[in-house]
């Protein structure tokens, strides 16, 4: 990242070389620039500047610095529209969601609500109602001399771009099948998907209660740790365990299928860098990955559970939905109760066998997504581009969604060179390995920043 992270900025405030108020002005200037076109549904400059000017704010973990909120979260007095137009007449939120309340208490300056895929149901990032942001990576765009016009990833599209451009230090979002890690990978930033049960989902418009996860994107692994500590109300123990003490696994099956050449190069280079830094990397086979398609053949959790929430709204106002989102939701109308129960039981059995296969490993390594960001024009709204859109959407969500199905945790770190399109490296494991992954990410990030190969 060309932008300083939250830790460095907070230290600069403590040292007196800048102030929370100055940083608020800077964040708002970026948010109002062309870099953030279509990023924000609503800017709240008064909230940010007031927090930044609060006496003693520097004593709080976030020091009044800018935090963006995905348009999926309740913020007192604001409309939670979830990137749609069909909720325009809904009442405003009576209180903050727990995630927002925890960020406020930690000293977050709320800069505004970020754009997203309608109802969070896509990994591409398109929004036909409010426009689609362009993915942003300062190094790549500067090399081109202009924004690339690539898809930002979804569904937390605006949140990712707000962090990558420098408008926000933390982008609060959600991850049901990759909605934090996909945009993090495509924008060259860090995205951590915690174990779902560790953060509260109350006050967040649901997509799939079985899979929904509240989490965030940041500019560094150490910022990801801070964001997780705040959102989960826990403390991550930071030790000095070197990379040579970590045993990492790589599975070619499933996760590396269909990799673009640019992703393959960045991934192999990252493995070589981590090995040279001492990490013990072992290739393992995970035959259970071949079962995912069959387990989800009737649609999976997201269509069924989202249809249960949307069915009355669709009957009343379905014509105003994004047609691609509507099609995915309506697939859930056809799932039988017996099929849903089979899915629950099949998932539990699959998780048990996967966890057994991962025993003894500190983490698995895979590309976050197997492709780089395509151009927005290639998947823009329009029936003539639906086939390409759904192909891209499936590829973007494939690897991250497997970890949601595992009820696991994962972190995506940027691993591309300065002159390359953004590529994410995903470290992942089963449930409640959050602290190990975050500790590992600190070591891995340092190694990737200073490769010896």
Coordinates of C-alpha atoms in Angstrom, one line a residue:
X1 CA 0.0 0.0 0.0
X2 CA 1.1 3.5 -0.8
X3 CA -1.1 4.9 2.0
X4 CA 0.1 4.7 5.6
X5 CA -1.8 2.3 7.9
X6 CA -3.8 3.2 11.0
X7 CA -0.9 2.3 13.4
X8 CA 1.6 4.5 11.6
X9 CA -0.9 7.4 11.4
X10 CA -1.9 7.1 15.1
X11 CA 1.8 7.2 16.0
X12 CA 2.2 10.3 13.9
X13 CA -0.6 11.9 15.8
X14 CA 0.9 11.0 19.1
X15 CA 4.3 12.5 18.0
X16 CA 2.5 15.7 17.0
X17 CA 3.4 15.6 13.3
X18 CA -0.3 15.5 12.4
X19 CA -3.6 15.5 14.2
X20 CA -6.9 13.6 14.1
X21 CA -8.6 16.8 12.7
X22 CA -6.0 17.1 9.9
X23 CA -6.5 13.4 9.0
X24 CA -10.2 13.9 8.9
X25 CA -9.8 16.7 6.3
X26 CA -7.5 14.5 4.3
X27 CA -9.9 11.5 4.4
X28 CA -12.9 13.7 3.3
X29 CA -10.8 15.2 0.5
X30 CA -10.1 11.7 -0.9
X31 CA -13.7 10.6 -0.4
X32 CA -14.9 13.6 -2.5
X33 CA -12.3 12.9 -5.3
X34 CA -12.7 11.0 -8.5
X35 CA -10.9 8.1 -6.9
X36 CA -14.0 7.5 -4.8
X37 CA -16.6 7.8 -7.5
X38 CA -19.6 5.6 -6.6
X39 CA -17.9 4.6 -3.4
X40 CA -20.1 6.3 -0.8
X41 CA -23.9 6.1 -0.5
X42 CA -23.8 8.8 2.1
X43 CA -20.9 10.9 3.4
X44 CA -21.1 12.1 7.1
X45 CA -18.5 14.8 7.3
X46 CA -19.9 16.3 10.5
X47 CA -19.7 13.0 12.3
X48 CA -16.1 12.4 11.3
X49 CA -14.9 16.0 12.1
X50 CA -16.8 16.1 15.4
X51 CA -15.3 12.8 16.5
X52 CA -11.8 13.8 15.4
X53 CA -12.1 17.0 17.5
X54 CA -13.4 15.3 20.6
X55 CA -11.1 16.1 23.6
X56 CA -9.1 13.0 24.6
X57 CA -9.9 11.1 21.3
X58 CA -6.2 10.3 20.9
X59 CA -6.4 8.1 23.9
X60 CA -8.8 5.7 22.2
X61 CA -7.5 2.9 19.9
X62 CA -8.8 4.5 16.7
X63 CA -8.0 8.1 17.7
X64 CA -10.9 9.6 15.7
X65 CA -9.5 8.2 12.4
X66 CA -11.8 7.5 9.5
X67 CA -13.8 4.3 9.3
X68 CA -16.4 3.5 6.6
X69 CA -19.6 1.5 7.2
X70 CA -21.0 -0.8 4.6
X71 CA -24.6 0.0 3.7
X72 CA -25.7 -3.2 5.4
X73 CA -25.2 -2.1 9.0
X74 CA -27.6 -0.1 11.2
X75 CA -26.3 3.3 12.2
X76 CA -28.6 5.3 14.5
X77 CA -30.6 7.8 12.5
X78 CA -29.6 6.4 9.1
X79 CA -31.4 4.3 6.5
X80 CA -30.0 0.8 6.0
X81 CA -30.7 0.3 2.3
X82 CA -28.3 -2.6 1.5
X83 CA -27.4 -1.0 -1.8
X84 CA -31.0 -1.3 -3.0
X85 CA -33.8 1.1 -3.9
X86 CA -36.6 -1.0 -2.6
X87 CA -36.0 -0.1 1.0
X88 CA -36.0 3.7 0.4
X89 CA -39.2 4.1 2.5
X90 CA -38.0 1.9 5.4
X91 CA -37.6 3.6 8.8
X92 CA -34.2 4.8 9.9
X93 CA -32.3 2.7 12.4
X94 CA -33.2 3.3 16.1
X95 CA -29.7 2.3 17.3
X96 CA -26.3 1.4 16.1
X97 CA -25.6 -2.3 15.3
X98 CA -23.2 -3.8 17.9
X99 CA -20.3 -3.7 15.4
X100 CA -20.8 0.0 14.8
X101 CA -21.3 0.7 18.5
X102 CA -18.0 -1.1 19.3
X103 CA -16.1 0.9 16.6
X104 CA -17.6 4.2 17.9
X105 CA -16.6 3.3 21.5
X106 CA -13.0 2.7 20.2
X107 CA -12.9 6.2 18.8
X108 CA -13.9 5.6 15.1
X109 CA -14.7 8.6 13.1
X110 CA -17.5 7.5 10.8
X111 CA -17.0 9.0 7.4
X112 CA -20.0 7.5 5.7
X113 CA -21.9 4.5 4.3
X114 CA -20.3 2.6 1.4
X115 CA -21.8 1.3 -1.7
X116 CA -22.2 -2.4 -2.1
X117 CA -23.8 -5.1 -4.3
X118 CA -27.5 -5.0 -3.8
X119 CA -28.4 -7.1 -0.7
X120 CA -24.8 -8.4 -0.7
X121 CA -25.5 -11.1 -3.3
X122 CA -22.5 -11.1 -5.7
X123 CA -18.7 -11.2 -5.6
X124 CA -18.2 -8.9 -8.6
X125 CA -19.2 -5.6 -7.1
X126 CA -21.7 -4.3 -9.7
X127 CA -24.6 -2.0 -8.5
X128 CA -27.0 -0.9 -11.3
X129 CA -28.8 1.5 -9.0
X130 CA -26.0 3.6 -7.6
X131 CA -23.1 2.9 -10.0
X132 CA -20.1 0.7 -9.5
X133 CA -16.7 1.8 -8.1
X134 CA -13.5 1.0 -9.9
X135 CA -10.9 -1.2 -8.1
X136 CA -8.1 1.0 -6.8
X137 CA -4.5 0.1 -6.2
X138 CA -2.2 3.2 -6.1
X139 CA 0.8 1.5 -7.5
X140 CA -1.0 -0.1 -10.4
X141 CA -3.0 2.9 -11.4
X142 CA 0.0 5.2 -11.2
X143 CA 1.8 2.9 -13.6
X144 CA -1.1 3.2 -16.0
X145 CA -1.5 6.9 -15.5
X146 CA -5.3 6.5 -14.9
X147 CA -7.8 4.4 -12.9
X148 CA -8.0 1.0 -14.4
X149 CA -11.7 0.7 -14.6
X150 CA -11.7 -2.9 -13.2
X151 CA -14.4 -4.4 -11.0
X152 CA -13.8 -3.8 -7.3
X153 CA -15.1 -7.2 -6.1
X154 CA -18.1 -7.6 -3.9
X155 CA -20.2 -7.4 -2.1
X156 CA -18.2 -4.9 0.1
X157 CA -17.1 -3.0 -3.0
X158 CA -17.2 0.6 -1.7
X159 CA -15.7 -0.5 1.6
X160 CA -12.6 -1.9 -0.1
X161 CA -12.1 1.2 -2.4
X162 CA -12.5 3.5 0.6
X163 CA -9.6 1.8 2.3
X164 CA -7.4 1.4 -0.8
X165 CA -7.7 5.0 -1.8
X166 CA -7.0 6.4 1.7
X167 CA -10.5 7.7 2.5
X168 CA -10.9 5.2 5.4
X169 CA -8.4 3.3 7.6
X170 CA -10.9 0.5 8.3
X171 CA -13.8 -0.6 6.0
X172 CA -16.5 -2.4 8.0
X173 CA -18.2 -5.1 5.9
X174 CA -19.6 -8.5 5.8
X175 CA -18.4 -11.9 4.4
X176 CA -20.9 -14.6 3.5
X177 CA -19.0 -16.2 0.7
X178 CA -16.0 -13.9 0.2
X179 CA -17.4 -10.4 0.4
X180 CA -14.4 -9.1 2.4
X181 CA -11.6 -11.2 0.9
X182 CA -12.6 -10.8 -2.8
X183 CA -12.6 -7.0 -2.8
X184 CA -9.5 -7.0 -0.6
X185 CA -7.6 -9.1 -3.2
X186 CA -8.8 -7.0 -6.1
X187 CA -7.8 -3.8 -4.4
X188 CA -4.5 -4.8 -3.0
X189 CA -5.4 -4.5 0.7
X190 CA -5.9 -6.8 3.7
X191 CA -9.2 -8.6 4.4
X192 CA -9.8 -10.8 7.4
X193 CA -12.8 -13.1 7.7
X194 CA -13.1 -14.2 11.3
X195 CA -14.9 -17.3 12.6
X196 CA -18.5 -16.2 12.2
X197 CA -19.5 -16.7 15.8
X198 CA -16.8 -14.4 17.2
X199 CA -18.6 -11.2 16.0
X200 CA -22.2 -10.1 16.5
X201 CA -24.4 -9.9 13.4
X202 CA -27.4 -8.2 15.1
X203 CA -28.3 -5.0 13.3
X204 CA -27.0 -6.2 10.0
X205 CA -29.4 -7.0 7.1
X206 CA -29.0 -10.7 6.5
X207 CA -28.0 -12.6 3.4
X208 CA -27.5 -16.1 5.0
X209 CA -27.6 -16.3 8.8
X210 CA -25.8 -19.6 8.6
X211 CA -22.8 -18.1 6.8
X212 CA -22.9 -14.3 7.4
X213 CA -19.8 -12.9 9.1
X214 CA -19.1 -9.3 10.3
X215 CA -15.5 -8.3 9.6
X216 CA -13.3 -5.6 8.1
X217 CA -10.7 -4.6 5.5
X218 CA -7.6 -2.7 6.4
X219 CA -4.2 -1.6 5.0
X220 CA -2.1 -3.9 7.0
X221 CA -2.1 -7.1 9.1
X222 CA -1.6 -5.2 12.3
X223 CA -4.6 -3.0 11.5
X224 CA -6.6 -6.2 10.8
X225 CA -5.7 -7.4 14.3
X226 CA -6.9 -4.1 15.9
X227 CA -10.1 -4.2 13.9
X228 CA -10.8 -7.8 14.9
X229 CA -10.0 -7.0 18.6
X230 CA -12.6 -4.2 18.5
X231 CA -15.3 -6.1 16.6
X232 CA -14.9 -9.3 18.6
X233 CA -14.2 -7.7 22.0
X234 CA -11.2 -10.0 22.4
X235 CA -7.4 -9.5 22.6
X236 CA -5.1 -11.2 20.1
X237 CA -1.9 -12.3 21.9
X238 CA 1.1 -11.2 19.9
X239 CA 4.2 -13.3 20.3
X240 CA 7.5 -13.6 18.5
X241 CA 6.9 -17.0 16.9
X242 CA 9.1 -17.0 13.7
X243 CA 7.9 -18.3 10.3
X244 CA 10.0 -21.4 10.7
X245 CA 7.7 -22.6 13.5
X246 CA 4.7 -22.6 11.2
X247 CA 3.6 -25.6 9.3
X248 CA 1.6 -24.6 6.2
X249 CA -0.3 -26.7 3.7
X250 CA -1.0 -26.2 0.0
X251 CA -3.7 -28.1 -1.9
X252 CA -3.6 -28.0 -5.7
X253 CA -7.0 -29.6 -5.9
X254 CA -9.9 -27.2 -6.4
X255 CA -8.2 -24.0 -5.1
X256 CA -5.7 -23.7 -8.0
X257 CA -8.1 -24.7 -10.8
X258 CA -8.3 -22.2 -13.6
X259 CA -5.6 -19.8 -12.3
X260 CA -4.7 -16.9 -14.6
X261 CA -1.0 -16.8 -15.4
X262 CA -0.6 -13.5 -13.4
X263 CA -2.1 -15.1 -10.3
X264 CA -0.1 -18.3 -10.7
X265 CA 3.2 -16.3 -10.9
X266 CA 2.3 -14.2 -7.8
X267 CA 1.2 -17.3 -5.9
X268 CA 4.3 -19.4 -6.7
X269 CA 6.6 -16.4 -6.0
X270 CA 4.9 -16.0 -2.6
X271 CA 5.4 -19.7 -1.7
X272 CA 9.1 -19.4 -2.6
X273 CA 9.4 -16.2 -0.5
X274 CA 7.8 -17.8 2.5
X275 CA 9.8 -20.9 2.2
X276 CA 13.0 -18.9 2.0
X277 CA 11.9 -17.1 5.1
X278 CA 11.7 -20.4 6.9
X279 CA 8.1 -21.5 6.6
X280 CA 7.5 -25.2 6.3
X281 CA 5.2 -25.7 3.4
X282 CA 3.8 -29.1 2.6
X283 CA 1.6 -30.1 -0.3
X284 CA -1.5 -32.1 0.9
X285 CA -4.5 -33.5 -0.8
X286 CA -8.0 -32.6 0.3
X287 CA -10.4 -35.0 -1.6
X288 CA -13.4 -33.7 0.3
X289 CA -13.1 -30.5 -1.8
X290 CA -14.6 -32.5 -4.7
X291 CA -17.8 -32.9 -2.7
X292 CA -18.7 -29.2 -2.4
X293 CA -20.5 -29.0 -5.7
X294 CA -22.7 -31.9 -4.9
X295 CA -23.4 -30.7 -1.4
X296 CA -24.6 -27.3 -2.8
X297 CA -26.4 -28.8 -5.8
X298 CA -29.8 -27.6 -4.7
X299 CA -28.5 -24.0 -4.3
X300 CA -26.8 -23.8 -0.9
X301 CA -27.7 -21.8 2.1
X302 CA -27.6 -18.3 0.7
X303 CA -30.5 -18.6 -1.9
X304 CA -32.8 -20.4 0.5
X305 CA -32.2 -18.2 3.5
X306 CA -32.3 -15.0 1.5
X307 CA -35.5 -16.0 -0.2
X308 CA -37.1 -16.5 3.2
X309 CA -36.2 -12.9 4.1
X310 CA -37.1 -11.4 0.7
X311 CA -40.1 -13.3 -0.5
X312 CA -42.7 -10.7 0.6
X313 CA -40.6 -7.8 -0.6
X314 CA -40.1 -9.5 -4.0
X315 CA -43.8 -10.1 -4.4
X316 CA -44.4 -6.4 -3.8
X317 CA -41.4 -4.8 -5.5
X318 CA -39.4 -7.4 -7.3
X319 CA -39.3 -5.5 -10.6
X320 CA -37.0 -3.0 -9.0
X321 CA -34.3 -5.5 -7.9
X322 CA -31.1 -6.0 -9.8
X323 CA -32.2 -8.8 -12.1
X324 CA -29.0 -10.8 -11.4
X325 CA -29.5 -10.6 -7.7
X326 CA -33.2 -11.4 -8.0
X327 CA -32.3 -14.5 -10.0
X328 CA -30.0 -15.8 -7.3
X329 CA -32.5 -15.1 -4.5
X330 CA -35.4 -16.8 -6.4
X331 CA -33.4 -20.0 -6.7
X332 CA -34.1 -20.5 -3.0
X333 CA -37.8 -20.7 -3.6
X334 CA -37.4 -24.2 -5.0
X335 CA -35.4 -25.7 -2.1
X336 CA -37.4 -28.3 -0.2
X337 CA -37.2 -28.6 3.6
X338 CA -35.7 -32.1 3.2
X339 CA -33.0 -30.7 1.0
X340 CA -32.2 -28.0 3.4
X341 CA -31.9 -30.5 6.2
X342 CA -29.7 -32.7 4.1
X343 CA -27.5 -29.7 3.5
X344 CA -27.2 -29.0 7.2
X345 CA -26.2 -32.6 7.9
X346 CA -23.9 -32.9 4.9
X347 CA -22.1 -29.7 5.9
X348 CA -21.6 -30.9 9.5
X349 CA -20.1 -34.2 8.3
X350 CA -17.9 -32.4 5.7
X351 CA -16.6 -30.0 8.3
X352 CA -15.7 -32.8 10.6
X353 CA -13.7 -34.6 7.9
X354 CA -12.0 -31.4 6.7
X355 CA -10.9 -30.5 10.2
X356 CA -9.4 -34.0 10.6
X357 CA -7.4 -33.5 7.4
X358 CA -6.1 -30.1 8.6
X359 CA -4.9 -31.5 11.9
X360 CA -1.3 -30.5 12.6
X361 CA -1.3 -27.5 10.2
X362 CA -1.2 -23.9 11.3
X363 CA -2.8 -22.8 8.1
X364 CA -3.5 -23.6 4.5
X365 CA -2.4 -21.4 1.6
X366 CA -4.2 -20.7 -1.6
X367 CA -4.9 -17.9 -4.0
X368 CA -7.7 -15.7 -2.6
X369 CA -9.2 -15.7 -6.1
X370 CA -7.9 -17.4 -9.2
X371 CA -8.2 -14.4 -11.5
X372 CA -7.3 -10.7 -11.5
X373 CA -10.0 -8.1 -11.7
X374 CA -11.7 -8.0 -15.1
X375 CA -12.8 -4.7 -16.7
X376 CA -16.1 -3.3 -15.5
X377 CA -17.4 -3.1 -19.0
X378 CA -17.1 -6.8 -19.6
X379 CA -19.6 -7.6 -16.8
X380 CA -21.7 -4.4 -16.7
X381 CA -25.5 -4.7 -16.3
X382 CA -27.1 -6.1 -19.4
X383 CA -28.5 -9.5 -20.4
X384 CA -26.0 -9.8 -23.2
X385 CA -23.2 -9.9 -20.6
X386 CA -25.0 -12.2 -18.1
X387 CA -23.1 -15.3 -19.1
X388 CA -19.7 -13.6 -18.6
X389 CA -20.9 -12.0 -15.3
X390 CA -21.9 -15.3 -13.8
X391 CA -18.7 -17.0 -15.0
X392 CA -16.6 -14.3 -13.3
X393 CA -18.8 -14.3 -10.2
X394 CA -18.4 -18.0 -9.8
X395 CA -14.6 -17.8 -10.1
X396 CA -14.3 -14.9 -7.6
X397 CA -16.4 -16.6 -5.0
X398 CA -15.1 -20.2 -5.4
X399 CA -12.1 -20.2 -3.1
X400 CA -13.4 -17.8 -0.3
X401 CA -16.8 -19.4 -0.1
X402 CA -15.3 -22.8 0.7
X403 CA -14.0 -21.3 3.9
X404 CA -17.4 -20.0 4.9
X405 CA -18.9 -23.5 4.3
X406 CA -16.1 -24.8 6.5
X407 CA -17.2 -22.3 9.2
X408 CA -13.6 -21.3 9.1
X409 CA -11.5 -18.1 9.2
X410 CA -9.2 -16.6 6.6
X411 CA -7.1 -13.6 5.8
X412 CA -6.1 -12.3 2.4
X413 CA -2.8 -10.5 2.0
X414 CA -1.7 -8.6 -1.1
X415 CA 1.2 -10.6 -2.8
X416 CA 1.6 -8.9 -6.2
X417 CA 4.7 -6.8 -7.3
X418 CA 4.3 -3.1 -7.8
X419 CA 3.9 -3.3 -11.6
X420 CA 1.3 -6.1 -11.4
X421 CA -2.4 -6.3 -11.1
X422 CA -3.5 -6.9 -7.5
X423 CA -3.4 -10.5 -6.3
X424 CA -4.4 -11.9 -2.9
X425 CA -2.7 -14.7 -0.9
X426 CA -5.2 -16.4 1.4
X427 CA -4.2 -18.1 4.7
X428 CA -7.1 -20.2 6.1
X429 CA -8.1 -22.8 8.6
X430 CA -11.2 -24.1 10.4
X431 CA -13.2 -22.5 13.1
X432 CA -11.5 -20.6 16.0
X433 CA -8.0 -20.5 14.5
X434 CA -8.3 -16.7 14.2
X435 CA -5.5 -15.8 16.5
X436 CA -3.0 -18.1 14.9
X437 CA -3.9 -16.8 11.4
X438 CA -3.5 -13.2 12.5
X439 CA -0.2 -13.9 14.2
X440 CA 1.0 -15.7 11.1
X441 CA -0.2 -12.9 8.9
X442 CA 2.1 -10.4 10.7
X443 CA 5.1 -12.6 9.9
X444 CA 4.1 -13.4 6.4
X445 CA 3.3 -9.8 5.5
X446 CA 6.8 -8.8 6.6
X447 CA 8.4 -11.6 4.6
X448 CA 6.4 -10.7 1.5
X449 CA 7.4 -7.1 1.8
X450 CA 11.1 -7.9 1.8
X451 CA 11.5 -11.1 -0.4
X452 CA 14.9 -12.8 -0.6
X453 CA 14.1 -14.7 -3.7

